[in-house]
Amino acid sequence: MFERSLFRQHLEADEELIMIVHKHWLIGVREFFWPLVSLVCSGVILYVAPVKIVLYVFLVWAAASVIWFARNFFDYYLDAWIITNIGVIDLAWHGWFHRQSTRILYSDIQGVTNEIQGILSTLFNFGKLTIEKISTGALISLEQVPHPRDVEMIILRNMESYMHSKNMKNAKHVQEILSTFIADQIHAEKTPPKKEESKPVKKKRFSLKKA
């Protein structure tokens, strides 16, 4: 619930959130490992030598480790794809003051591909997802996606539903235009033409002047 509330700010008012795709949890473990080791080491040093100078070193070291952990956490958690009923939103977190959001409508998607490469990726079933845009030919990718084939099918299924709905709306709009045009033509044929009112002819009087 909290996750959906956090990412819903990127959606439009009438947009429906289908799925949020993060990197595989193994990537998160790898990113969090060394900051946690650093934090534990600072605590061990304070435990071994509980003196005032070591306490100051511990506080600085622990604060740096927490910032390091938070930075890696946001880099892992906020690099994600949001799959909605009208497209895919690619979120990228580049630092504390640099975030990027790219929206790809289903009507602008040329194709979706997935790639699983390596022993670890094959064993834990995670890989790379790539979307190709029609308008520019640009490739937008998300690495280490869990179950990439399943995510690809979800995108394609929602894309098909979106395009079908769009085609139905376009067909309905064309039908309404044709209906209005035909109704206007029928109304014009049934309406009798207006008769032109004959204007009275004024008689000119000729007067003969005597010379």
Coordinates of N, CA and C in Angstrom, one line a residue:
M1 N 0.8 -1.2 0.0 CA 0.0 0.0 0.0 C 0.9 1.3 0.0
F2 N 1.9 1.3 0.9 CA 2.8 2.4 0.9 C 3.5 2.6 -0.4
E3 N 4.0 1.5 -1.0 CA 4.7 1.5 -2.3 C 3.8 2.1 -3.4
R4 N 2.6 1.7 -3.5 CA 1.7 2.3 -4.5 C 1.4 3.7 -4.2
S5 N 1.3 4.1 -3.0 CA 1.1 5.6 -2.7 C 2.3 6.4 -3.1
L6 N 3.5 5.8 -2.9 CA 4.7 6.5 -3.2 C 4.9 6.7 -4.7
F7 N 4.6 5.7 -5.5 CA 4.8 5.8 -6.9 C 3.6 6.4 -7.7
R8 N 2.4 6.6 -7.0 CA 1.2 7.1 -7.6 C 1.4 8.5 -8.0
Q9 N 2.3 9.3 -7.4 CA 2.5 10.7 -7.8 C 2.9 10.8 -9.2
H10 N 3.4 9.8 -9.8 CA 3.9 9.9 -11.2 C 2.8 9.6 -12.2
L11 N 1.6 9.2 -11.7 CA 0.5 8.9 -12.6 C -0.4 10.1 -12.8
E12 N -1.2 10.0 -13.9 CA -2.2 11.0 -14.2 C -3.5 10.7 -13.4
A13 N -4.4 11.6 -13.5 CA -5.6 11.5 -12.6 C -6.4 10.2 -13.0
D14 N -6.6 9.9 -14.2 CA -7.4 8.8 -14.6 C -6.6 7.5 -15.0
E15 N -5.3 7.5 -14.6 CA -4.4 6.4 -15.0 C -4.5 5.3 -13.9
E16 N -4.5 4.1 -14.3 CA -4.6 2.9 -13.4 C -3.2 2.3 -13.3
L17 N -2.8 2.1 -12.1 CA -1.5 1.4 -11.8 C -1.6 -0.1 -11.9
I18 N -0.9 -0.8 -12.8 CA -1.0 -2.2 -12.9 C 0.1 -2.9 -12.1
M19 N 1.4 -2.4 -12.2 CA 2.5 -3.2 -11.6 C 3.7 -2.2 -11.5
I20 N 4.5 -2.5 -10.4 CA 5.7 -1.7 -10.2 C 6.8 -2.8 -10.3
V21 N 7.8 -2.5 -11.2 CA 8.9 -3.5 -11.4 C 10.2 -2.9 -10.9
H22 N 10.8 -3.6 -9.9 CA 12.1 -3.3 -9.3 C 13.1 -4.3 -9.8
K23 N 14.4 -4.0 -9.5 CA 15.4 -4.9 -9.8 C 15.3 -6.1 -8.8
H24 N 16.0 -7.2 -9.1 CA 15.9 -8.4 -8.3 C 16.5 -8.1 -6.9
W25 N 15.9 -8.8 -5.9 CA 16.4 -8.6 -4.6 C 17.8 -8.9 -4.3
L26 N 18.4 -9.8 -5.1 CA 19.9 -10.1 -5.0 C 20.7 -8.9 -5.3
I27 N 20.2 -8.0 -6.2 CA 21.0 -6.8 -6.5 C 20.9 -5.8 -5.3
G28 N 19.7 -5.8 -4.6 CA 19.6 -5.1 -3.4 C 20.5 -5.5 -2.3
V29 N 20.6 -6.9 -2.1 CA 21.5 -7.4 -1.1 C 23.0 -7.0 -1.4
R30 N 23.4 -7.1 -2.7 CA 24.7 -6.7 -3.0 C 25.0 -5.2 -2.8
E31 N 24.0 -4.4 -3.0 CA 24.2 -2.9 -2.8 C 24.2 -2.6 -1.3
F32 N 23.5 -3.4 -0.5 CA 23.4 -3.0 1.0 C 24.5 -3.7 1.8
F33 N 25.2 -4.7 1.2 CA 26.2 -5.5 2.0 C 27.3 -4.6 2.6
W34 N 28.0 -3.9 1.7 CA 29.2 -3.2 2.2 C 28.9 -2.0 3.1
P35 N 27.8 -1.3 2.9 CA 27.4 -0.3 3.9 C 27.1 -0.9 5.3
L36 N 26.5 -2.0 5.3 CA 26.2 -2.7 6.6 C 27.4 -3.2 7.2
V37 N 28.4 -3.7 6.4 CA 29.7 -4.2 7.0 C 30.4 -3.0 7.6
S38 N 30.4 -1.9 6.9 CA 31.1 -0.7 7.4 C 30.5 -0.2 8.7
L39 N 29.1 -0.3 8.8 CA 28.4 0.2 10.1 C 28.8 -0.8 11.2
V40 N 28.8 -2.1 10.9 CA 29.1 -3.1 12.0 C 30.6 -2.9 12.4
C41 N 31.5 -2.7 11.5 CA 32.9 -2.5 11.9 C 33.1 -1.3 12.8
S42 N 32.4 -0.2 12.5 CA 32.5 1.0 13.4 C 32.0 0.7 14.8
G43 N 31.0 -0.1 14.9 CA 30.5 -0.5 16.2 C 31.5 -1.5 17.0
V44 N 32.1 -2.4 16.2 CA 33.1 -3.3 16.8 C 34.3 -2.5 17.4
I45 N 34.7 -1.5 16.6 CA 35.9 -0.7 17.1 C 35.5 0.1 18.4
L46 N 34.3 0.6 18.4 CA 33.9 1.3 19.6 C 33.8 0.3 20.8
Y47 N 33.3 -0.9 20.5 CA 33.2 -1.9 21.6 C 34.6 -2.3 22.1
V48 N 35.6 -2.4 21.2 CA 36.9 -2.9 21.6 C 37.6 -1.8 22.4
A49 N 37.5 -0.5 21.9 CA 38.2 0.6 22.5 C 37.2 1.7 22.9
P50 N 36.5 1.5 24.0 CA 35.5 2.5 24.3 C 36.0 3.8 25.0
V51 N 36.8 4.6 24.2 CA 37.3 5.8 24.7 C 36.7 7.0 23.9
K52 N 37.0 8.2 24.4 CA 36.3 9.4 23.9 C 36.6 9.6 22.4
I53 N 37.9 9.5 22.1 CA 38.3 9.8 20.7 C 37.7 8.7 19.7
V54 N 37.6 7.5 20.2 CA 37.1 6.4 19.4 C 35.6 6.7 19.2
L55 N 34.9 7.2 20.2 CA 33.5 7.5 20.1 C 33.2 8.5 19.0
Y56 N 34.1 9.6 18.9 CA 34.0 10.6 17.9 C 34.2 9.9 16.5
V57 N 35.2 9.1 16.4 CA 35.4 8.4 15.2 C 34.2 7.5 14.8
F58 N 33.7 6.8 15.8 CA 32.5 6.0 15.6 C 31.3 6.8 15.0
L59 N 31.0 7.9 15.6 CA 29.9 8.7 15.2 C 30.0 9.2 13.8
V60 N 31.2 9.6 13.4 CA 31.5 10.1 12.0 C 31.4 8.9 11.0
W61 N 32.0 7.8 11.4 CA 32.0 6.5 10.6 C 30.6 6.0 10.5
A62 N 29.9 5.9 11.5 CA 28.5 5.4 11.5 C 27.6 6.3 10.6
A63 N 27.7 7.6 10.8 CA 26.9 8.5 10.0 C 27.2 8.4 8.5
A64 N 28.5 8.2 8.1 CA 28.9 8.0 6.7 C 28.3 6.7 6.2
S65 N 28.3 5.7 7.1 CA 27.8 4.3 6.7 C 26.3 4.4 6.4
V66 N 25.6 5.1 7.3 CA 24.1 5.3 7.1 C 23.8 6.0 5.8
I67 N 24.6 7.1 5.5 CA 24.3 7.8 4.3 C 24.6 7.0 3.1
W68 N 25.7 6.2 3.2 CA 26.1 5.3 2.1 C 25.0 4.2 1.9
F69 N 24.4 3.7 3.0 CA 23.3 2.7 2.9 C 22.1 3.4 2.2
A70 N 21.8 4.6 2.7 CA 20.6 5.2 2.2 C 20.7 5.5 0.7
R71 N 21.9 6.0 0.3 CA 22.1 6.3 -1.1 C 22.0 5.0 -2.0
N72 N 22.5 3.9 -1.5 CA 22.4 2.6 -2.3 C 21.0 2.1 -2.3
F73 N 20.2 2.3 -1.2 CA 18.9 1.9 -1.1 C 18.0 2.6 -2.1
F74 N 18.1 4.0 -2.1 CA 17.3 4.8 -3.1 C 17.7 4.5 -4.5
D75 N 19.0 4.2 -4.8 CA 19.4 3.9 -6.1 C 18.8 2.6 -6.6
Y76 N 18.7 1.6 -5.6 CA 18.0 0.3 -5.9 C 16.5 0.4 -6.0
Y77 N 15.9 1.1 -5.1 CA 14.5 1.0 -4.9 C 13.7 2.0 -5.9
L78 N 14.4 3.1 -6.2 CA 13.7 4.2 -7.0 C 14.0 4.0 -8.5
D79 N 14.9 3.1 -8.9 CA 15.1 2.8 -10.3 C 14.1 1.7 -10.6
A80 N 13.0 2.1 -11.2 CA 11.9 1.1 -11.4 C 11.1 1.5 -12.7
W81 N 10.3 0.5 -13.0 CA 9.3 0.8 -14.1 C 7.9 0.7 -13.5
I82 N 7.1 1.7 -13.9 CA 5.6 1.6 -13.5 C 4.8 1.3 -14.7
I83 N 4.1 0.1 -14.6 CA 3.3 -0.3 -15.7 C 1.9 0.1 -15.4
T84 N 1.3 0.9 -16.3 CA -0.1 1.4 -16.1 C -1.0 0.9 -17.3
N85 N -2.2 1.3 -17.3 CA -3.1 0.9 -18.4 C -2.9 1.7 -19.7
I86 N -2.1 2.7 -19.7 CA -1.8 3.5 -20.9 C -0.4 3.5 -21.3
G87 N 0.5 3.0 -20.5 CA 1.9 3.0 -20.9 C 2.8 2.5 -19.8
V88 N 4.1 2.8 -20.0 CA 5.2 2.4 -19.0 C 5.9 3.7 -18.6
I89 N 6.2 3.9 -17.4 CA 6.9 5.0 -16.8 C 8.3 4.5 -16.3
D90 N 9.3 5.0 -16.9 CA 10.7 4.6 -16.5 C 11.2 5.7 -15.5
L91 N 11.5 5.2 -14.3 CA 12.0 6.1 -13.3 C 13.5 5.8 -13.0
A92 N 14.3 6.8 -12.9 CA 15.7 6.7 -12.7 C 16.1 7.7 -11.6
W93 N 16.9 7.2 -10.6 CA 17.4 8.0 -9.5 C 18.9 8.1 -9.7
H94 N 19.4 9.3 -9.9 CA 20.8 9.5 -10.2 C 21.5 10.2 -9.1
G95 N 20.9 10.5 -8.0 CA 21.5 11.1 -6.8 C 20.5 11.8 -6.0
W96 N 20.9 12.5 -5.0 CA 20.0 13.1 -4.0 C 19.1 14.2 -4.7
F97 N 19.7 14.9 -5.7 CA 19.0 16.0 -6.3 C 18.8 15.8 -7.8
H98 N 18.8 14.6 -8.2 CA 18.6 14.3 -9.7 C 17.8 13.1 -9.9
R99 N 16.5 13.3 -10.2 CA 15.6 12.2 -10.6 C 15.1 12.4 -12.0
Q100 N 14.8 11.3 -12.6 CA 14.3 11.4 -14.0 C 13.1 10.5 -14.2
S101 N 12.2 10.9 -15.0 CA 11.0 10.1 -15.3 C 10.7 10.2 -16.8
T102 N 10.5 9.1 -17.4 CA 10.2 9.0 -18.9 C 9.0 8.2 -19.1
R103 N 8.0 8.8 -19.8 CA 6.7 8.1 -20.0 C 6.7 7.6 -21.5
I104 N 6.4 6.3 -21.6 CA 6.3 5.7 -23.0 C 4.8 5.2 -23.1
L105 N 4.1 5.8 -24.0 CA 2.7 5.3 -24.2 C 2.8 4.0 -25.1
Y106 N 1.7 3.2 -24.9 CA 1.7 1.9 -25.6 C 1.7 2.2 -27.1
S107 N 1.1 3.3 -27.6 CA 1.0 3.6 -29.0 C 2.3 4.0 -29.6
D108 N 3.3 4.2 -28.7 CA 4.7 4.6 -29.2 C 5.7 3.5 -29.0
I109 N 5.2 2.3 -28.7 CA 6.1 1.2 -28.4 C 6.2 0.3 -29.7
Q110 N 7.4 0.2 -30.2 CA 7.7 -0.7 -31.4 C 7.8 -2.2 -31.0
G111 N 8.4 -2.4 -29.8 CA 8.5 -3.8 -29.4 C 9.2 -3.9 -28.0
V112 N 9.0 -5.0 -27.4 CA 9.5 -5.3 -26.0 C 10.3 -6.6 -26.1
T113 N 11.6 -6.5 -25.6 CA 12.4 -7.7 -25.6 C 13.0 -8.0 -24.2
N114 N 13.2 -9.2 -23.9 CA 13.9 -9.6 -22.6 C 15.1 -10.4 -22.9
E115 N 16.1 -10.3 -22.0 CA 17.4 -11.0 -22.2 C 17.9 -11.5 -20.8
I116 N 18.1 -12.8 -20.8 CA 18.7 -13.5 -19.6 C 20.1 -14.0 -19.9
Q117 N 21.1 -13.5 -19.3 CA 22.5 -13.9 -19.7 C 23.3 -14.2 -18.4
G118 N 24.0 -15.3 -18.4 CA 24.8 -15.6 -17.3 C 24.2 -16.7 -16.4
I119 N 25.1 -17.4 -15.7 CA 24.6 -18.5 -14.8 C 23.7 -18.1 -13.7
L120 N 24.2 -17.0 -13.0 CA 23.4 -16.5 -11.8 C 22.0 -16.0 -12.3
S121 N 22.0 -15.3 -13.4 CA 20.7 -14.7 -13.9 C 19.8 -15.9 -14.3
T122 N 20.3 -17.0 -14.9 CA 19.5 -18.1 -15.3 C 19.0 -18.8 -14.1
L123 N 19.8 -19.0 -13.1 CA 19.4 -19.7 -11.9 C 18.3 -19.0 -11.1
F124 N 18.4 -17.7 -11.0 CA 17.5 -16.9 -10.2 C 16.4 -16.2 -11.1
N125 N 16.5 -16.4 -12.4 CA 15.5 -15.9 -13.3 C 15.4 -14.4 -13.3
F126 N 16.4 -13.7 -13.6 CA 16.3 -12.2 -13.7 C 17.2 -11.8 -14.9
G127 N 16.8 -10.7 -15.6 CA 17.5 -10.3 -16.8 C 17.1 -8.9 -17.1
K128 N 17.3 -8.6 -18.4 CA 17.2 -7.2 -18.9 C 15.9 -7.1 -19.8
L129 N 15.2 -6.0 -19.5 CA 14.0 -5.7 -20.3 C 14.3 -4.5 -21.1
T130 N 13.9 -4.5 -22.4 CA 14.2 -3.3 -23.3 C 12.9 -3.0 -24.1
I131 N 12.6 -1.7 -24.1 CA 11.5 -1.2 -24.9 C 12.0 -0.3 -26.0
E132 N 11.6 -0.5 -27.2 CA 12.0 0.3 -28.4 C 10.8 1.2 -28.8
K133 N 11.1 2.5 -28.9 CA 10.1 3.5 -29.3 C 10.0 3.6 -30.8
I134 N 8.8 3.8 -31.2 CA 8.5 4.0 -32.7 C 9.0 5.3 -33.2
S135 N 8.7 6.4 -32.4 CA 9.0 7.7 -32.9 C 10.5 8.0 -33.1
T136 N 11.3 7.6 -32.2 CA 12.8 7.9 -32.2 C 13.7 6.7 -32.4
G137 N 13.1 5.5 -32.2 CA 14.0 4.3 -32.3 C 14.8 4.1 -31.0
A138 N 14.6 5.0 -30.0 CA 15.4 4.9 -28.8 C 15.1 3.6 -28.0
L139 N 16.1 3.1 -27.3 CA 15.9 1.9 -26.5 C 16.0 2.3 -25.0
I140 N 15.0 1.9 -24.3 CA 14.9 2.2 -22.8 C 14.9 0.8 -22.1
S141 N 15.9 0.7 -21.2 CA 16.1 -0.6 -20.6 C 16.1 -0.6 -19.1
L142 N 15.8 -1.7 -18.4 CA 15.9 -1.9 -17.0 C 16.6 -3.2 -16.8
E143 N 17.7 -3.1 -16.0 CA 18.6 -4.3 -15.8 C 18.1 -5.1 -14.6
Q144 N 18.5 -6.4 -14.5 CA 18.2 -7.3 -13.4 C 16.7 -7.3 -13.0
V145 N 15.8 -7.4 -14.0 CA 14.4 -7.5 -13.7 C 14.0 -9.0 -13.3
P146 N 13.4 -9.2 -12.2 CA 12.9 -10.6 -11.9 C 11.8 -11.0 -12.8
H147 N 11.9 -12.3 -13.3 CA 10.9 -12.9 -14.2 C 10.7 -12.0 -15.4
P148 N 11.7 -11.7 -16.2 CA 11.5 -10.7 -17.3 C 10.5 -11.1 -18.3
R149 N 10.4 -12.4 -18.5 CA 9.4 -12.9 -19.5 C 8.0 -12.6 -19.1
D150 N 7.7 -12.8 -17.8 CA 6.4 -12.6 -17.3 C 6.0 -11.1 -17.4
V151 N 7.0 -10.2 -17.0 CA 6.8 -8.8 -17.1 C 6.6 -8.3 -18.5
E152 N 7.3 -8.9 -19.5 CA 7.1 -8.6 -20.9 C 5.7 -9.0 -21.3
M153 N 5.2 -10.1 -20.9 CA 3.9 -10.5 -21.3 C 2.8 -9.6 -20.7
I154 N 3.0 -9.1 -19.5 CA 2.1 -8.1 -18.9 C 2.1 -6.8 -19.7
I155 N 3.2 -6.4 -20.1 CA 3.3 -5.1 -20.9 C 2.6 -5.3 -22.2
L156 N 2.9 -6.5 -22.9 CA 2.2 -6.7 -24.2 C 0.7 -6.9 -24.1
R157 N 0.3 -7.5 -23.0 CA -1.2 -7.7 -22.8 C -1.9 -6.4 -22.6
N158 N -1.3 -5.5 -21.7 CA -1.9 -4.2 -21.5 C -1.8 -3.3 -22.8
M159 N -0.7 -3.5 -23.5 CA -0.6 -2.8 -24.8 C -1.7 -3.2 -25.8
E160 N -1.9 -4.4 -25.9 CA -3.0 -4.9 -26.8 C -4.4 -4.4 -26.3
S161 N -4.6 -4.4 -25.0 CA -5.9 -3.9 -24.5 C -6.0 -2.4 -24.8
Y162 N -4.9 -1.7 -24.6 CA -4.9 -0.2 -24.8 C -5.2 0.1 -26.3
M163 N -4.5 -0.6 -27.2 CA -4.7 -0.3 -28.6 C -6.1 -0.7 -29.1
H164 N -6.6 -1.8 -28.6 CA -8.0 -2.2 -28.9 C -9.0 -1.1 -28.5
S165 N -8.8 -0.6 -27.2 CA -9.7 0.4 -26.7 C -9.6 1.7 -27.5
K166 N -8.3 2.0 -27.9 CA -8.1 3.3 -28.7 C -8.7 3.1 -30.1
N167 N -8.6 2.0 -30.7 CA -9.2 1.7 -32.0 C -10.7 1.8 -32.0
M168 N -11.3 1.3 -30.9 CA -12.7 1.3 -30.7 C -13.2 2.8 -30.6
K169 N -12.5 3.6 -29.8 CA -12.8 5.0 -29.6 C -12.7 5.7 -31.0
N170 N -11.7 5.4 -31.7 CA -11.5 6.1 -33.0 C -12.6 5.7 -34.0
A171 N -13.0 4.4 -34.0 CA -14.1 3.9 -34.8 C -15.4 4.6 -34.5
K172 N -15.6 4.7 -33.1 CA -16.9 5.3 -32.7 C -16.9 6.8 -33.1
H173 N -15.8 7.4 -33.0 CA -15.7 8.9 -33.4 C -16.0 9.0 -34.8
V174 N -15.4 8.2 -35.7 CA -15.7 8.2 -37.1 C -17.1 7.9 -37.4
Q175 N -17.7 7.0 -36.7 CA -19.1 6.6 -36.9 C -20.0 7.8 -36.5
E176 N -19.7 8.5 -35.5 CA -20.5 9.7 -35.1 C -20.4 10.8 -36.1
I177 N -19.2 11.0 -36.7 CA -19.0 12.0 -37.8 C -19.8 11.6 -39.0
L178 N -19.8 10.3 -39.4 CA -20.5 9.9 -40.6 C -22.0 10.0 -40.3
S179 N -22.5 9.6 -39.1 CA -23.9 9.7 -38.8 C -24.4 11.2 -38.8
T180 N -23.6 12.1 -38.3 CA -24.0 13.5 -38.4 C -24.0 14.0 -39.8
F181 N -23.0 13.6 -40.6 CA -23.0 14.0 -42.0 C -24.2 13.5 -42.8
I182 N -24.5 12.2 -42.6 CA -25.7 11.6 -43.3 C -27.0 12.3 -42.9
A183 N -27.1 12.5 -41.5 CA -28.3 13.2 -41.0 C -28.5 14.6 -41.6
D184 N -27.4 15.3 -41.8 CA -27.5 16.6 -42.4 C -27.9 16.5 -43.8
Q185 N -27.4 15.5 -44.5 CA -27.7 15.4 -46.0 C -29.2 15.0 -46.1
I186 N -29.7 14.1 -45.3 CA -31.1 13.7 -45.4 C -32.0 14.9 -45.0
H187 N -31.6 15.7 -44.0 CA -32.4 16.9 -43.6 C -32.4 17.9 -44.8
A188 N -31.3 18.0 -45.4 CA -31.2 19.0 -46.5 C -32.0 18.6 -47.7
E189 N -32.1 17.3 -48.0 CA -33.0 16.8 -49.1 C -34.5 16.9 -48.8
K190 N -34.8 16.8 -47.5 CA -36.3 16.9 -47.2 C -36.7 18.3 -47.1
T191 N -35.9 19.2 -46.8 CA -36.2 20.6 -46.7 C -36.5 21.2 -48.1
P192 N -37.7 21.7 -48.4 CA -38.0 22.3 -49.7 C -37.3 23.6 -49.9
P193 N -36.8 23.8 -51.1 CA -36.1 25.1 -51.4 C -37.0 26.3 -51.2
K194 N -36.5 27.3 -50.8 CA -37.3 28.5 -50.6 C -37.6 29.2 -51.9
K195 N -38.9 29.6 -52.1 CA -39.3 30.3 -53.3 C -38.8 31.8 -53.2
E196 N -38.3 32.2 -54.4 CA -37.9 33.6 -54.4 C -39.1 34.5 -54.6
E197 N -39.2 35.4 -53.7 CA -40.4 36.4 -53.8 C -40.2 37.3 -55.0
S198 N -41.2 37.4 -55.8 CA -41.1 38.3 -57.0 C -41.4 39.7 -56.6
K199 N -40.5 40.5 -56.9 CA -40.6 42.0 -56.6 C -41.4 42.7 -57.6
P200 N -42.3 43.5 -57.2 CA -43.2 44.3 -58.1 C -42.4 45.2 -59.0
V201 N -42.8 45.1 -60.3 CA -42.0 45.9 -61.3 C -42.6 47.4 -61.3
K202 N -41.7 48.3 -61.1 CA -42.2 49.6 -61.1 C -42.3 50.1 -62.5
K203 N -43.4 50.7 -62.8 CA -43.6 51.3 -64.2 C -43.0 52.7 -64.3
K204 N -42.3 52.8 -65.3 CA -41.6 54.1 -65.5 C -42.6 55.0 -66.3
R205 N -42.7 56.2 -65.9 CA -43.5 57.2 -66.6 C -42.6 58.1 -67.4
F206 N -43.1 58.2 -68.7 CA -42.4 59.0 -69.6 C -43.2 60.3 -69.8
S207 N -42.5 61.4 -69.7 CA -43.2 62.7 -70.0 C -42.6 63.4 -71.2
L208 N -43.4 63.8 -72.0 CA -42.9 64.5 -73.2 C -42.9 66.0 -73.0
K209 N -41.8 66.5 -73.1 CA -41.7 68.0 -72.8 C -41.8 68.7 -74.2
K210 N -42.6 69.8 -74.2 CA -42.8 70.6 -75.4 C -41.5 71.4 -75.6
A211 N -41.1 71.4 -76.8 CA -39.9 72.2 -77.1 C -40.3 73.7 -77.1

